[in-house]
Amino acid sequence: MALFKTRNNRRSSSPSYVSTLITLAFIALCVFGVWMLNSNSIGSSQTQSEERTNTRTAIDTSETTNNDDFSTSNDSPETTTKNTEESTETINVVSKSDDQKDKDTPTAVFGDNPGHLPEDAIKSDDKNLNSDTNKQQNVVSDSQISEESSLTQKEQVSAIQEASSDNDEKVQQSSIEASEGNKKDEEEITKSQDVTESHDANAAETQEQSTGQQQDVPSFDTQGSKNDEDEANKEQLREDKGENNEEQQSSQPSKAASKKKKGKQSEDKETVKPKAEKKGGKSKKPWSTQADQSQNEKKRQKGDESGGSEEKEQDHEWYLCNVTSGADYIPCLDNEEAIKKLRSTKHFEHRERHCPKEGPTCLVPLPEGYKTSIKWPHSRDKIWYHNVPHAKLAEVKGHQNWVKLTGEFLTFPGGGTQFIHGALHYIDFLQQAEASIAWGKHTRVILDVGCGVGSFGGYLFDRDVIAMSLAPKDEHEAQVQFALERGIPAISAVMGSQRLPFPNGVFDLIHCARCRVPWHVEGGKLLLELNRVLRPGGYFAWSATPVYQKLEEDVQIWKEMSSLTKAMCWELVTINKDELNHVGAAIFRKPTSNECYEQREQDQPPLCKDDDDPNAAWYVPLQACMHKVPVNKAERGARWPEVWPRRLQKAPYWLNNSQVGIYGKPASQDFAADTERWKNTVDELSNMGISWSNVRNAMDMRAVYGGFAAALRELPIWVFNVVNIDAPDTLPIIYERGLFGIYHDWCESFSTYPRSYDLLHADKLFSKLKERCKLTPVIAEVDRIMRPGGTLIVRDEPNTISEVETLFKSLHWEITFSKEQESLLCAKKGTWRPNSVASS
């Protein structure tokens, strides 16, 4: 019975089995159909999303401005990393669930998918994307690194284009190698990239057309270059496109591929560098590409957000510098290891800059018995001996009234080798010799070569004239340090084998009082460098023994100088003798046209080549040639500036509305807005507790138009304006308005003694420096050049403010004001020094 029942059951289940198979087949067909529909939907969604993303990119690019106030990028590397990781995970699990595909689709690769969001939400996202893009591009526009000291603009643009092209090719090759194990995914992503590149190209064309219509004029050069805004924008677009492609490729699912790509990026950087060096020939450093800068910024921001960087800085241990120069240490001038390797010192190479490969992070000790510096104007007459404990100069030059040791003071009677009876009498003697000098009106900014202890420049303040005093660090011991301690502007530099770090044609007058510079040797190379920085129509006042003595050597030097200056087309205006000091002065004048150059019988000294940039001045070797005088009335140098003080507030005649200013407005309007901005800012600083009565020596570490210095005009303060070599070259504007400054790279040490300044002002400086060098050596340099009791004012992005504040706390500086929301920090240096000395 049981067997019978079993057979009966099998017989009855046969039709049920068949129906089950049919049902399963039907379900399989349904699943397959749904899968096909979903595949088409995903492909369509990706294409639409890519088109939407690229449309937004075109819009964002066309709306980019050059507003430096918004030059901080908010795209953190941590966010980028997270997007990349989400992209990888999404590609791997996209087929898991239809409900998750919209959530997991990464916007970094496929663009924004609005889904069921309302239109207002979509607009908000688009606005944020536009803002981030603007900020990224503004960072690029304001921080393009120009090693213009030896490159013409044509060479620089060519070098960047080649570097960018090579980088794109290597990134694409890296992507191919990284995806060999997953060819199907690679084909789909490659197609997506091709579409993206096509849209990017269209966006680039749109941007170029828009730029050509709106800004068909050159913007500001970086130091020593002739970059215009159109070329910068084109280059930025090409590099941004390469960076976007790099981010897309990084979203591929293979972790091994990601590692390979990183390795390739490192190789790309090393590949670009020798090309840049070969192209420039004379450039001290290779060009940095936008990819390098962006990568550094992303790493820095990731460190800030993770908190690891701050923790490391808090644990930083400081040491005293272990150097023979002790409390007078200047890293780039006291680099004994580099100086020992010099093949020759014939051209005073040992007095020139030889910076360490990495900036020192040690601290300079204070001299024993150091006291707070005496306030101006009393400091012009005396300083504390223990602040600059060098008595040798008093012993050697005491009889000439340079400096004398009187108890605990070093006193300065105001004399010098050529003006024993006082600098003021000598200053008036020069104007009587040539009335057109007109101190404080026609003549405002001068260069004093071989300044001694700075008495000439110190007393020119009484005539409303500012002097850039210059002298080497030599056997006379701390001449420049004496000048700075007295409250007189000065730098340590030498007329040697390289150009001075100043633009072409900016000084109204150059002075040399027995400065012992061999102007006449080697074709007059050194005098020709003065010709470069002297304004057309400007004066050279030479007070030296060959002018008024009849010794055989002096007679021969005067004969050669007369021949040289005549060949340079300098006019000998007058030779006068000062009966009180028993010295004489010869005053020469630089021509204001090229007529004399063209009429010379011999082309000696020769005219410089047309592609020689006279404004390039950062580590550029000297050449025995002359640059032509500007003849176009709209060109800088063709006309003398406005009479002082009108020139301070008025935009230079050659800065017109056809140019685009640093902050995006027409240049002359930009200039006026900047001037007004800094007036208000100085008032705010006064309300924050800055005591200007304690400030004499000040420095604007990242000057633009010199607005900060102009705002302090009515105070007894002088401001040294520093224009960074990777910033737009606005230093000629600063000189045109009757102020002075210098080119510098803050990744290196500044050419001044320790304890030089009472106040340092850094506007958006540190965040830009972190793209190129470590921040700790820069902070150590700030500590070196700041006097105890001095104040640092920092304006920067919040992350940087926090990082800088942490470092200064580790230095035991007092934080007197700190508000990250307002991006402002004020810190005051104390007298703390570490007990430990750095290992040699």
Short mmCIF file of N, CA and C in Angstrom, two decimals, residues 652-733:
data_model
loop_
_atom_site.label_atom_id
_atom_site.label_comp_id
_atom_site.label_asym_id
_atom_site.label_seq_id
_atom_site.Cartn_x
_atom_site.Cartn_y
_atom_site.Cartn_z
N PRO A 652 49.96 105.58 -10.49
CA PRO A 652 50.93 105.92 -11.54
C PRO A 652 50.25 106.12 -12.90
N TYR A 653 50.79 107.02 -13.70
CA TYR A 653 50.17 107.33 -15.00
C TYR A 653 50.10 106.12 -15.91
N TRP A 654 51.04 105.18 -15.74
CA TRP A 654 51.08 104.00 -16.61
C TRP A 654 50.21 102.87 -16.09
N LEU A 655 49.52 103.09 -14.96
CA LEU A 655 48.60 102.11 -14.41
C LEU A 655 47.19 102.58 -14.77
N ASN A 656 46.67 102.12 -15.91
CA ASN A 656 45.41 102.65 -16.43
C ASN A 656 44.31 101.61 -16.39
N ASN A 657 43.11 102.04 -16.75
CA ASN A 657 41.94 101.18 -16.64
C ASN A 657 41.87 100.11 -17.72
N SER A 658 42.79 100.10 -18.66
CA SER A 658 42.82 99.02 -19.64
C SER A 658 43.49 97.78 -19.07
N GLN A 659 44.11 97.93 -17.90
CA GLN A 659 44.74 96.80 -17.22
C GLN A 659 43.83 96.29 -16.11
N VAL A 660 43.99 95.02 -15.79
CA VAL A 660 43.23 94.42 -14.70
C VAL A 660 44.10 94.39 -13.46
N GLY A 661 43.58 94.90 -12.35
CA GLY A 661 44.34 94.96 -11.11
C GLY A 661 44.42 93.62 -10.42
N ILE A 662 45.13 93.59 -9.31
CA ILE A 662 45.35 92.36 -8.56
C ILE A 662 44.04 91.79 -8.04
N TYR A 663 43.11 92.65 -7.66
CA TYR A 663 41.86 92.19 -7.06
C TYR A 663 40.71 92.14 -8.06
N GLY A 664 41.01 92.28 -9.36
CA GLY A 664 40.00 92.07 -10.39
C GLY A 664 39.37 93.31 -10.97
N LYS A 665 39.56 94.47 -10.35
CA LYS A 665 39.00 95.71 -10.88
C LYS A 665 39.97 96.32 -11.89
N PRO A 666 39.51 97.29 -12.69
CA PRO A 666 40.47 98.05 -13.51
C PRO A 666 41.59 98.58 -12.63
N ALA A 667 42.81 98.57 -13.14
CA ALA A 667 44.00 98.75 -12.30
C ALA A 667 43.97 100.01 -11.45
N SER A 668 43.65 101.15 -12.03
CA SER A 668 43.68 102.38 -11.24
C SER A 668 42.60 102.37 -10.16
N GLN A 669 41.45 101.77 -10.44
CA GLN A 669 40.40 101.64 -9.42
C GLN A 669 40.83 100.65 -8.34
N ASP A 670 41.50 99.60 -8.77
CA ASP A 670 42.02 98.60 -7.83
C ASP A 670 43.00 99.25 -6.86
N PHE A 671 43.86 100.09 -7.42
CA PHE A 671 44.85 100.83 -6.61
C PHE A 671 44.16 101.70 -5.57
N ALA A 672 43.15 102.46 -5.99
CA ALA A 672 42.44 103.35 -5.09
C ALA A 672 41.71 102.58 -3.99
N ALA A 673 41.08 101.45 -4.36
CA ALA A 673 40.35 100.64 -3.39
C ALA A 673 41.29 100.04 -2.36
N ASP A 674 42.49 99.62 -2.81
CA ASP A 674 43.47 99.05 -1.91
C ASP A 674 43.97 100.11 -0.91
N THR A 675 44.19 101.31 -1.40
CA THR A 675 44.63 102.39 -0.54
C THR A 675 43.61 102.68 0.55
N GLU A 676 42.34 102.73 0.17
CA GLU A 676 41.28 103.00 1.14
C GLU A 676 41.13 101.85 2.13
N ARG A 677 41.28 100.64 1.63
CA ARG A 677 41.16 99.45 2.49
C ARG A 677 42.17 99.50 3.63
N TRP A 678 43.42 99.85 3.32
CA TRP A 678 44.45 99.81 4.34
C TRP A 678 44.35 100.97 5.31
N LYS A 679 43.77 102.07 4.89
CA LYS A 679 43.50 103.15 5.85
C LYS A 679 42.57 102.65 6.95
N ASN A 680 41.51 101.96 6.54
CA ASN A 680 40.55 101.43 7.51
C ASN A 680 41.19 100.34 8.37
N THR A 681 42.05 99.52 7.75
CA THR A 681 42.68 98.42 8.49
C THR A 681 43.60 98.93 9.58
N VAL A 682 44.39 99.97 9.29
CA VAL A 682 45.29 100.53 10.29
C VAL A 682 44.50 101.09 11.46
N ASP A 683 43.36 101.70 11.18
CA ASP A 683 42.50 102.19 12.26
C ASP A 683 42.02 101.03 13.13
N GLU A 684 41.67 99.91 12.51
CA GLU A 684 41.22 98.74 13.26
C GLU A 684 42.33 98.20 14.15
N LEU A 685 43.56 98.16 13.62
CA LEU A 685 44.69 97.67 14.41
C LEU A 685 44.95 98.55 15.62
N SER A 686 44.77 99.84 15.45
CA SER A 686 44.94 100.76 16.58
C SER A 686 43.92 100.46 17.67
N ASN A 687 42.70 100.14 17.25
CA ASN A 687 41.65 99.81 18.21
C ASN A 687 41.89 98.46 18.90
N MET A 688 42.73 97.60 18.27
CA MET A 688 43.03 96.29 18.85
C MET A 688 44.18 96.36 19.86
N GLY A 689 44.77 97.52 20.03
CA GLY A 689 45.80 97.65 21.04
C GLY A 689 47.22 97.74 20.51
N ILE A 690 47.39 97.85 19.16
CA ILE A 690 48.75 98.03 18.62
C ILE A 690 49.25 99.41 19.01
N SER A 691 50.38 99.47 19.70
CA SER A 691 50.95 100.74 20.13
C SER A 691 51.98 101.19 19.09
N TRP A 692 51.58 102.12 18.23
CA TRP A 692 52.46 102.55 17.14
C TRP A 692 53.65 103.34 17.67
N SER A 693 53.56 103.86 18.88
CA SER A 693 54.68 104.61 19.44
C SER A 693 55.88 103.70 19.72
N ASN A 694 55.64 102.39 19.79
CA ASN A 694 56.73 101.44 20.02
C ASN A 694 57.26 100.84 18.73
N VAL A 695 56.77 101.33 17.61
CA VAL A 695 57.16 100.78 16.30
C VAL A 695 57.97 101.81 15.53
N ARG A 696 59.13 101.40 15.07
CA ARG A 696 59.96 102.23 14.18
C ARG A 696 60.27 101.47 12.89
N ASN A 697 60.83 100.26 13.00
CA ASN A 697 61.16 99.44 11.84
C ASN A 697 60.02 98.47 11.58
N ALA A 698 59.37 98.57 10.43
CA ALA A 698 58.25 97.70 10.10
C ALA A 698 58.47 97.07 8.73
N MET A 699 57.85 95.91 8.54
CA MET A 699 57.95 95.21 7.25
C MET A 699 56.59 94.64 6.87
N ASP A 700 56.20 94.89 5.62
CA ASP A 700 55.03 94.24 5.04
C ASP A 700 55.56 93.05 4.25
N MET A 701 55.39 91.85 4.80
CA MET A 701 56.03 90.65 4.26
C MET A 701 55.42 90.19 2.93
N ARG A 702 54.25 90.67 2.62
CA ARG A 702 53.62 90.35 1.32
C ARG A 702 52.86 91.58 0.84
N ALA A 703 53.62 92.56 0.39
CA ALA A 703 53.02 93.81 -0.07
C ALA A 703 52.42 93.63 -1.46
N VAL A 704 51.41 94.41 -1.76
CA VAL A 704 50.81 94.41 -3.10
C VAL A 704 51.06 95.78 -3.73
N TYR A 705 50.24 96.76 -3.39
CA TYR A 705 50.45 98.12 -3.90
C TYR A 705 51.19 99.01 -2.90
N GLY A 706 51.53 98.48 -1.73
CA GLY A 706 52.15 99.30 -0.70
C GLY A 706 51.13 100.07 0.13
N GLY A 707 49.87 99.62 0.11
CA GLY A 707 48.81 100.33 0.83
C GLY A 707 49.01 100.36 2.33
N PHE A 708 49.56 99.28 2.89
CA PHE A 708 49.81 99.25 4.33
C PHE A 708 50.84 100.31 4.72
N ALA A 709 51.91 100.42 3.94
CA ALA A 709 52.94 101.43 4.21
C ALA A 709 52.38 102.84 4.02
N ALA A 710 51.56 103.04 3.00
CA ALA A 710 50.99 104.35 2.74
C ALA A 710 50.08 104.79 3.88
N ALA A 711 49.37 103.83 4.49
CA ALA A 711 48.46 104.15 5.58
C ALA A 711 49.19 104.61 6.83
N LEU A 712 50.49 104.28 6.93
CA LEU A 712 51.30 104.68 8.09
C LEU A 712 52.13 105.92 7.81
N ARG A 713 51.82 106.62 6.76
CA ARG A 713 52.60 107.76 6.28
C ARG A 713 52.79 108.84 7.35
N GLU A 714 51.77 109.13 8.13
CA GLU A 714 51.85 110.24 9.09
C GLU A 714 52.59 109.86 10.37
N LEU A 715 52.92 108.58 10.53
CA LEU A 715 53.62 108.14 11.75
C LEU A 715 55.12 108.08 11.51
N PRO A 716 55.94 108.21 12.55
CA PRO A 716 57.41 108.14 12.39
C PRO A 716 57.86 106.68 12.23
N ILE A 717 57.35 106.05 11.18
CA ILE A 717 57.61 104.64 10.92
C ILE A 717 58.02 104.48 9.46
N TRP A 718 59.01 103.66 9.21
CA TRP A 718 59.31 103.29 7.83
C TRP A 718 58.95 101.83 7.62
N VAL A 719 58.41 101.52 6.45
CA VAL A 719 57.92 100.18 6.13
C VAL A 719 58.69 99.64 4.94
N PHE A 720 59.28 98.47 5.14
CA PHE A 720 59.99 97.78 4.07
C PHE A 720 58.98 96.84 3.38
N ASN A 721 58.66 97.14 2.12
CA ASN A 721 57.69 96.35 1.37
C ASN A 721 58.39 95.20 0.65
N VAL A 722 57.93 93.99 0.91
CA VAL A 722 58.51 92.80 0.28
C VAL A 722 57.50 92.25 -0.73
N VAL A 723 57.91 92.14 -1.98
CA VAL A 723 57.09 91.53 -3.02
C VAL A 723 57.67 90.16 -3.30
N ASN A 724 56.87 89.14 -3.06
CA ASN A 724 57.34 87.77 -3.22
C ASN A 724 57.57 87.45 -4.69
N ILE A 725 58.55 86.63 -4.96
CA ILE A 725 58.94 86.36 -6.34
C ILE A 725 57.88 85.58 -7.10
N ASP A 726 56.94 84.92 -6.40
CA ASP A 726 55.88 84.17 -7.07
C ASP A 726 54.58 84.96 -7.12
N ALA A 727 54.63 86.24 -6.76
CA ALA A 727 53.43 87.09 -6.76
C ALA A 727 53.51 88.06 -7.94
N PRO A 728 52.38 88.66 -8.32
CA PRO A 728 52.41 89.69 -9.37
C PRO A 728 53.41 90.79 -9.03
N ASP A 729 54.16 91.21 -10.04
CA ASP A 729 55.26 92.15 -9.81
C ASP A 729 54.73 93.57 -9.67
N THR A 730 54.37 93.94 -8.47
CA THR A 730 53.86 95.28 -8.18
C THR A 730 54.90 96.18 -7.54
N LEU A 731 56.13 95.71 -7.41
CA LEU A 731 57.16 96.51 -6.75
C LEU A 731 57.43 97.84 -7.46
N PRO A 732 57.40 97.91 -8.81
CA PRO A 732 57.55 99.22 -9.45
C PRO A 732 56.47 100.22 -9.04
N ILE A 733 55.26 99.76 -8.78
CA ILE A 733 54.19 100.65 -8.33
C ILE A 733 54.53 101.22 -6.96
#
